[in-house]
Short mmCIF file of C-alpha atoms in Angstrom, two decimals:
data_model
loop_
_atom_site.label_atom_id
_atom_site.label_comp_id
_atom_site.label_asym_id
_atom_site.label_seq_id
_atom_site.Cartn_x
_atom_site.Cartn_y
_atom_site.Cartn_z
CA UNK W 1430 -8.97 -6.98 -5.46
CA UNK W 1431 -5.36 -6.00 -4.81
CA UNK W 1432 -4.26 -6.06 -1.17
CA UNK W 1433 -1.48 -3.83 0.12
CA UNK W 1434 -0.58 -6.71 2.40
CA UNK W 1435 1.92 -5.05 4.72
CA UNK W 1436 -0.42 -2.11 5.24
CA UNK W 1437 -3.10 -4.54 6.36
CA UNK W 1438 -0.99 -6.70 8.64
CA UNK W 1439 0.54 -3.64 10.32
CA UNK W 1440 -3.01 -2.36 10.94
CA UNK W 1441 -3.98 -5.78 12.30
CA UNK W 1442 -0.95 -5.88 14.59
CA UNK W 1443 -1.69 -2.51 16.15
CA UNK W 1444 -5.46 -2.92 16.14
CA UNK W 1445 -5.96 -6.46 17.43
CA UNK W 1446 -5.14 -7.20 21.11
CA UNK W 1447 -1.63 -8.55 21.57
CA UNK W 1448 -2.97 -11.03 24.09
CA UNK W 1449 -3.75 -13.30 21.14
CA UNK W 1450 -1.07 -15.97 21.03
CA UNK W 1451 -0.59 -19.66 20.42
CA UNK W 1452 0.02 -22.16 23.21
CA UNK W 1453 3.77 -21.87 22.72
CA UNK W 1454 3.59 -18.09 23.18
CA UNK W 1455 3.85 -17.14 19.50
CA UNK W 1456 1.89 -13.91 18.96
CA UNK W 1457 -0.94 -14.28 16.45
CA UNK W 1458 -2.79 -10.97 16.51
CA UNK W 1459 -1.48 -9.84 13.10
CA UNK W 1460 -2.13 -13.26 11.55
CA UNK W 1461 -5.67 -13.53 12.86
CA UNK W 1462 -6.40 -9.88 12.17
CA UNK W 1463 -5.29 -10.15 8.56
CA UNK W 1464 -7.38 -13.28 7.98
CA UNK W 1465 -10.37 -11.50 9.51
CA UNK W 1466 -9.73 -8.48 7.29
CA UNK W 1467 -9.61 -10.63 4.16
CA UNK W 1468 -12.82 -12.39 5.18
CA UNK W 1469 -14.64 -9.08 5.67
CA UNK W 1470 -13.31 -7.56 2.44
CA UNK W 1471 -14.34 -10.59 0.41
CA UNK W 1472 -17.78 -10.70 2.04
CA UNK W 1473 -18.34 -6.98 1.44
CA UNK W 1474 -17.02 -6.68 -2.11
CA UNK W 1475 -17.12 -10.21 -3.58
CA UNK W 1476 -14.10 -10.00 -5.89
CA UNK W 1477 -13.56 -12.63 -8.58
CA UNK W 1478 -9.78 -12.28 -8.31
CA UNK W 1479 -7.63 -11.66 -5.24
CA UNK W 1480 -3.92 -10.80 -4.93
CA UNK W 1481 -1.84 -10.27 -1.81
CA UNK W 1482 0.73 -7.78 -3.11
CA UNK W 1483 4.09 -8.03 -1.36
CA UNK W 1484 7.07 -5.79 -0.63
CA UNK W 1485 9.97 -7.69 -2.18
CA UNK W 1486 11.95 -4.58 -1.31
CA UNK W 1487 10.36 -2.09 1.07
CA UNK W 1488 13.04 0.52 0.21
CA UNK W 1489 13.94 0.08 -3.47
CA UNK W 1490 17.48 1.07 -4.44
CA UNK W 1491 16.35 3.20 -7.38
CA UNK W 1492 14.19 5.36 -5.12
CA UNK W 1493 16.98 5.71 -2.53
CA UNK W 1494 19.47 6.72 -5.22
CA UNK W 1495 17.23 9.63 -6.14
CA UNK W 1496 16.26 10.66 -2.59
CA UNK W 1497 18.58 9.14 0.06
CA UNK W 1498 16.19 10.12 2.87
CA UNK W 1499 13.46 7.90 1.42
CA UNK W 1500 12.22 5.76 4.34
CA UNK W 1501 15.66 6.17 5.95
CA UNK W 1502 14.12 6.62 9.40
CA UNK W 1503 12.71 3.08 9.19
CA UNK W 1504 16.08 1.37 8.73
CA UNK W 1505 16.91 -0.61 11.86
CA UNK W 1506 20.32 -1.88 10.69
CA UNK W 1507 22.27 -2.88 7.60
CA UNK W 1508 23.55 -6.44 7.27
CA UNK W 1509 27.10 -7.38 6.30
CA UNK W 1510 25.75 -8.13 2.82
CA UNK W 1511 24.38 -4.60 2.59
CA UNK W 1512 20.70 -5.49 3.01
CA UNK W 1513 18.66 -2.90 4.86
CA UNK W 1514 16.45 -4.31 7.59
CA UNK W 1515 13.24 -2.46 8.38
CA UNK W 1516 12.47 -1.54 11.97
CA UNK W 1517 9.52 -3.84 12.66
CA UNK W 1518 8.27 -4.74 16.16
CA UNK W 1519 9.65 -8.15 17.16
CA UNK W 1520 6.16 -9.46 17.91
CA UNK W 1521 5.09 -8.59 14.37
CA UNK W 1522 8.26 -9.73 12.64
CA UNK W 1523 7.85 -13.27 13.92
CA UNK W 1524 4.33 -13.41 12.45
CA UNK W 1525 5.16 -12.34 8.88
CA UNK W 1526 6.45 -15.74 7.70
CA UNK W 1527 3.31 -17.36 9.14
CA UNK W 1528 1.14 -14.80 7.33
CA UNK W 1529 2.77 -15.70 4.05
CA UNK W 1530 2.46 -19.43 4.80
CA UNK W 1531 -1.27 -19.09 5.57
CA UNK W 1532 -2.01 -17.16 2.38
CA UNK W 1533 -0.02 -19.63 0.33
CA UNK W 1534 -1.71 -22.66 1.87
CA UNK W 1535 -5.15 -21.15 1.22
CA UNK W 1536 -4.25 -20.56 -2.42
CA UNK W 1537 -4.32 -16.75 -2.37
CA UNK W 1538 -1.83 -15.39 -4.90
CA UNK W 1539 1.17 -13.66 -3.30
CA UNK W 1540 2.87 -11.37 -5.79
CA UNK W 1541 5.99 -9.23 -5.48
CA UNK W 1542 8.60 -7.85 -7.85
CA UNK W 1543 12.40 -7.58 -7.43
CA UNK W 1544 13.53 -4.21 -6.02
CA UNK W 1545 9.95 -2.93 -5.90
CA UNK W 1546 7.37 -2.26 -3.22
CA UNK W 1547 3.86 -3.66 -3.03
CA UNK W 1548 2.64 -0.25 -4.24
CA UNK W 1549 4.47 -0.83 -7.51
CA UNK W 1550 3.01 -4.31 -7.88
CA UNK W 1551 -0.44 -2.80 -7.34
CA UNK W 1552 0.29 -0.06 -9.87
CA UNK W 1553 1.52 -2.55 -12.45
CA UNK W 1554 -1.39 -4.94 -12.01
CA UNK W 1555 -3.88 -2.05 -12.12
CA UNK W 1556 -2.27 -0.82 -15.32
CA UNK W 1557 -2.51 -4.30 -16.88
CA UNK W 1558 -6.02 -5.03 -15.64
CA UNK W 1559 -8.83 -5.74 -18.07
CA UNK W 1560 -11.49 -5.65 -15.34
CA UNK W 1561 -12.48 -3.29 -12.51
CA UNK W 1562 -9.94 -3.09 -9.67
CA UNK W 1563 -10.35 -2.46 -5.95
CA UNK W 1564 -7.10 -1.48 -4.24
CA UNK W 1565 -7.15 -2.09 -0.48
CA UNK W 1566 -4.64 0.06 1.39
CA UNK W 1567 -3.99 2.54 4.15
CA UNK W 1568 -1.45 4.38 1.96
CA UNK W 1569 -2.64 7.63 0.39
CA UNK W 1570 -0.04 7.39 -2.38
CA UNK W 1571 -2.22 4.83 -4.12
CA UNK W 1572 -4.94 7.44 -4.66
CA UNK W 1573 -3.01 8.33 -7.81
CA UNK W 1574 -4.28 5.08 -9.39
CA UNK W 1575 -7.99 5.97 -9.13
CA UNK W 1576 -9.58 5.95 -12.56
CA UNK W 1577 -13.35 5.93 -13.00
CA UNK W 1578 -13.12 5.14 -16.70
CA UNK W 1579 -11.25 1.91 -15.91
CA UNK W 1580 -13.15 1.12 -12.72
CA UNK W 1581 -10.14 1.51 -10.41
CA UNK W 1582 -11.10 2.46 -6.85
CA UNK W 1583 -9.26 2.61 -3.54
CA UNK W 1584 -10.72 1.00 -0.43
CA UNK W 1585 -8.96 3.16 2.16
CA UNK W 1586 -8.49 1.58 5.58
CA UNK W 1587 -6.39 4.13 7.46
CA UNK W 1588 -9.15 6.46 8.60
CA UNK W 1589 -11.88 4.11 9.86
CA UNK W 1590 -10.44 0.61 9.61
CA UNK W 1591 -11.37 -2.28 7.36
CA UNK W 1592 -14.91 -2.66 8.67
CA UNK W 1593 -15.84 0.92 7.78
CA UNK W 1594 -13.28 1.51 5.04
CA UNK W 1595 -13.87 4.52 2.81
CA UNK W 1596 -14.25 3.79 -0.89
CA UNK W 1597 -12.60 6.42 -3.04
CA UNK W 1598 -13.46 7.04 -6.67
CA UNK W 1599 -12.68 10.25 -8.56
CA UNK W 1600 -15.66 12.11 -7.08
CA UNK W 1601 -14.77 11.16 -3.50
CA UNK W 1602 -11.13 12.09 -3.99
CA UNK W 1603 -12.07 15.46 -5.47
CA UNK W 1604 -14.35 16.13 -2.51
CA UNK W 1605 -11.59 15.23 -0.06
CA UNK W 1606 -8.56 17.00 -1.58
CA UNK W 1607 -10.09 19.26 -4.26
CA UNK W 1608 -7.82 17.76 -6.91
CA UNK W 1609 -8.39 15.17 -9.64
CA UNK W 1610 -6.88 11.71 -9.25
CA UNK W 1611 -4.71 12.31 -12.31
CA UNK W 1612 -2.90 15.07 -10.38
CA UNK W 1613 -2.64 13.33 -7.02
CA UNK W 1614 1.03 12.38 -7.53
CA UNK W 1615 1.89 16.03 -8.31
CA UNK W 1616 0.02 17.13 -5.19
CA UNK W 1617 1.78 14.48 -3.06
CA UNK W 1618 5.19 15.49 -4.42
CA UNK W 1619 4.63 19.12 -3.44
CA UNK W 1620 3.20 18.25 -0.02
CA UNK W 1621 5.80 15.62 0.83
CA UNK W 1622 5.42 12.90 3.43
CA UNK W 1623 7.58 12.90 6.56
CA UNK W 1624 6.70 9.27 7.29
CA UNK W 1625 8.34 8.29 3.99
CA UNK W 1626 11.27 10.68 4.32
CA UNK W 1627 9.98 12.89 1.50
CA UNK W 1628 10.55 16.53 2.45
CA UNK W 1629 8.21 18.09 -0.10
CA UNK W 1630 8.55 21.74 -0.97
CA UNK W 1631 9.48 23.52 2.24
CA UNK W 1632 6.65 25.76 3.39
CA UNK W 1633 4.09 24.23 1.03
CA UNK W 1634 1.45 22.25 2.90
CA UNK W 1635 -1.60 20.35 1.79
CA UNK W 1636 -3.82 23.38 1.11
CA UNK W 1637 -1.18 25.28 -0.85
CA UNK W 1638 -0.25 22.18 -2.83
CA UNK W 1639 -3.89 21.62 -3.77
CA UNK W 1640 -4.37 25.25 -4.77
CA UNK W 1641 -1.27 25.15 -6.99
CA UNK W 1642 -2.46 22.01 -8.75
CA UNK W 1643 -5.91 23.53 -9.21
CA UNK W 1644 -4.53 26.80 -10.56
CA UNK W 1645 -1.71 25.56 -12.80
CA UNK W 1646 -2.04 21.81 -13.40
CA UNK W 1647 0.94 19.44 -13.17
CA UNK W 1648 4.42 20.01 -11.75
CA UNK W 1649 5.86 21.13 -15.06
CA UNK W 1650 3.26 23.87 -15.32
CA UNK W 1651 3.66 24.86 -11.67
CA UNK W 1652 7.44 25.12 -12.02
CA UNK W 1653 7.07 27.18 -15.18
CA UNK W 1654 4.63 29.52 -13.44
CA UNK W 1655 7.12 29.94 -10.60
CA UNK W 1656 9.69 31.52 -12.94
CA UNK W 1657 7.19 33.50 -14.99
CA UNK W 1658 6.86 37.07 -13.67
CA UNK W 1659 3.44 37.44 -15.28
CA UNK W 1660 1.72 34.69 -13.26
CA UNK W 1661 -0.33 35.58 -10.19
CA UNK W 1662 1.51 33.06 -7.99
CA UNK W 1663 2.72 34.86 -4.86
CA UNK W 1664 6.43 35.77 -4.76
CA UNK W 1665 6.97 33.72 -1.60
CA UNK W 1666 5.50 30.56 -3.15
CA UNK W 1667 7.50 31.15 -6.32
CA UNK W 1668 10.66 31.33 -4.26
CA UNK W 1669 9.79 28.12 -2.42
CA UNK W 1670 9.20 26.27 -5.69
CA UNK W 1671 12.45 27.54 -7.22
CA UNK W 1672 14.44 26.79 -4.06
CA UNK W 1673 13.20 23.20 -4.18
CA UNK W 1674 14.33 22.61 -7.78
CA UNK W 1675 16.76 19.83 -6.89
CA UNK W 1676 14.03 17.95 -5.01
CA UNK W 1677 11.45 18.52 -7.74
CA UNK W 1678 13.86 17.19 -10.39
CA UNK W 1679 13.82 13.71 -8.83
CA UNK W 1680 10.81 13.45 -6.52
CA UNK W 1681 8.18 12.71 -9.18
CA UNK W 1682 9.91 9.43 -10.04
CA UNK W 1683 10.04 8.46 -6.37
CA UNK W 1684 6.44 9.40 -5.62
CA UNK W 1685 4.95 7.87 -8.76
CA UNK W 1686 3.73 4.30 -8.34
CA UNK W 1687 5.50 2.16 -10.94
CA UNK W 1688 3.36 0.67 -13.68
CA UNK W 1689 6.09 -1.47 -15.22
CA UNK W 1690 7.41 -3.53 -12.30
CA UNK W 1691 8.78 -6.94 -13.37
CA UNK W 1692 5.76 -8.96 -12.27
CA UNK W 1693 5.74 -12.47 -13.70
CA UNK W 1694 2.72 -14.59 -14.60
CA UNK W 1695 0.44 -15.92 -11.85
CA UNK W 1696 -3.14 -17.00 -11.27
CA UNK W 1697 -5.20 -14.39 -9.41
CA UNK W 1698 -8.50 -16.25 -9.62
CA UNK W 1699 -10.21 -16.58 -6.27
CA UNK W 1700 -9.42 -20.07 -4.94
CA UNK W 1701 -12.30 -22.53 -4.78
CA UNK W 1702 -10.49 -25.05 -2.60
CA UNK W 1703 -7.68 -24.97 -0.08
CA UNK W 1704 -4.48 -25.22 -2.07
CA UNK W 1705 -2.51 -27.17 0.55
CA UNK W 1706 -5.01 -28.56 3.09
CA UNK W 1707 -2.43 -30.47 5.15
CA UNK W 1708 -0.26 -27.41 5.59
CA UNK W 1709 -3.30 -25.21 6.29
CA UNK W 1710 -4.58 -27.55 9.00
CA UNK W 1711 -1.10 -27.70 10.53
CA UNK W 1712 -0.96 -23.89 10.65
CA UNK W 1713 -4.47 -23.60 12.08
CA UNK W 1714 -3.57 -26.07 14.81
CA UNK W 1715 -0.09 -24.69 15.52
CA UNK W 1716 -1.24 -21.07 15.69
CA UNK W 1717 -4.67 -21.82 17.16
CA UNK W 1718 -6.35 -19.68 14.51
CA UNK W 1719 -9.81 -20.91 15.48
CA UNK W 1720 -12.61 -18.55 14.46
CA UNK W 1721 -10.33 -16.51 12.17
CA UNK W 1722 -9.61 -19.62 10.11
CA UNK W 1723 -13.30 -20.47 10.00
CA UNK W 1724 -14.25 -16.94 8.91
CA UNK W 1725 -11.78 -16.75 6.05
CA UNK W 1726 -12.71 -20.25 4.87
CA UNK W 1727 -16.39 -19.31 4.93
CA UNK W 1728 -15.88 -15.97 3.17
CA UNK W 1729 -13.78 -17.53 0.42
CA UNK W 1730 -16.23 -20.45 0.27
CA UNK W 1731 -13.35 -22.86 0.42
CA UNK W 1732 -13.65 -26.59 0.71
CA UNK W 1733 -10.97 -29.25 1.06
CA UNK W 1734 -8.88 -29.98 -2.01
CA UNK W 1735 -9.95 -33.21 -3.72
#
């Protein structure tokens, strides 16, 4: 089970009452919500391995070089050293280090890769996997990883939350978007995504993008059809595809989830004991994690480290 960690703790932050806080006033809704999410996911799906995939860089330089608008609207400020700081609510930002500390103390693997997003870590680990994979995310881009032959599914949390998350395999994805998983990245490139600063092909929405993929296949075939007078593609759509040539030259690399991120060795086996019990107890007490701590301990079937 590969967790798109930021996707989950953002959902927890906005979905769990912000009245949850420690005695010193530190907000804890994202921390407690994420622990509750992990507990429920583990109880429902019983993975043998668990990885909290991390954004070592939420806006990788190689993506920005290709499309400067990529996630540009999320940049709050740039430091003197040139680091781009994401616009994150203050009450969430203060919780992120505690989230990482809790996961680490429990013994849940936290895995990132230099200049790559969690999506790319997920893509790389899915590509390397020798067992079935459940990807937990609220990000549609990860639908491109679905592969029935390899047992790769997406547990999609954005629509109905973690408790009623939709499980997408190839059949479910085809029913939803009328395209195969192998063509989802082409579809997403055409459609674009304003929330990620990806313009897409101007005038081509979800339905048109799906119909183009269905009729012609991948982007190369679609672009070829757009300049071929004999194809039945409408003149207006042909013009839109041709006019977006500069975007289409670079967008596939940006949209595609990397499968070769520099992820080093780690142990993803589900922990059987709390990795750092003293630190965990300190965090539980400091943050007053209460029932959330109990739930995640119970779900993971964790005992104290000998």
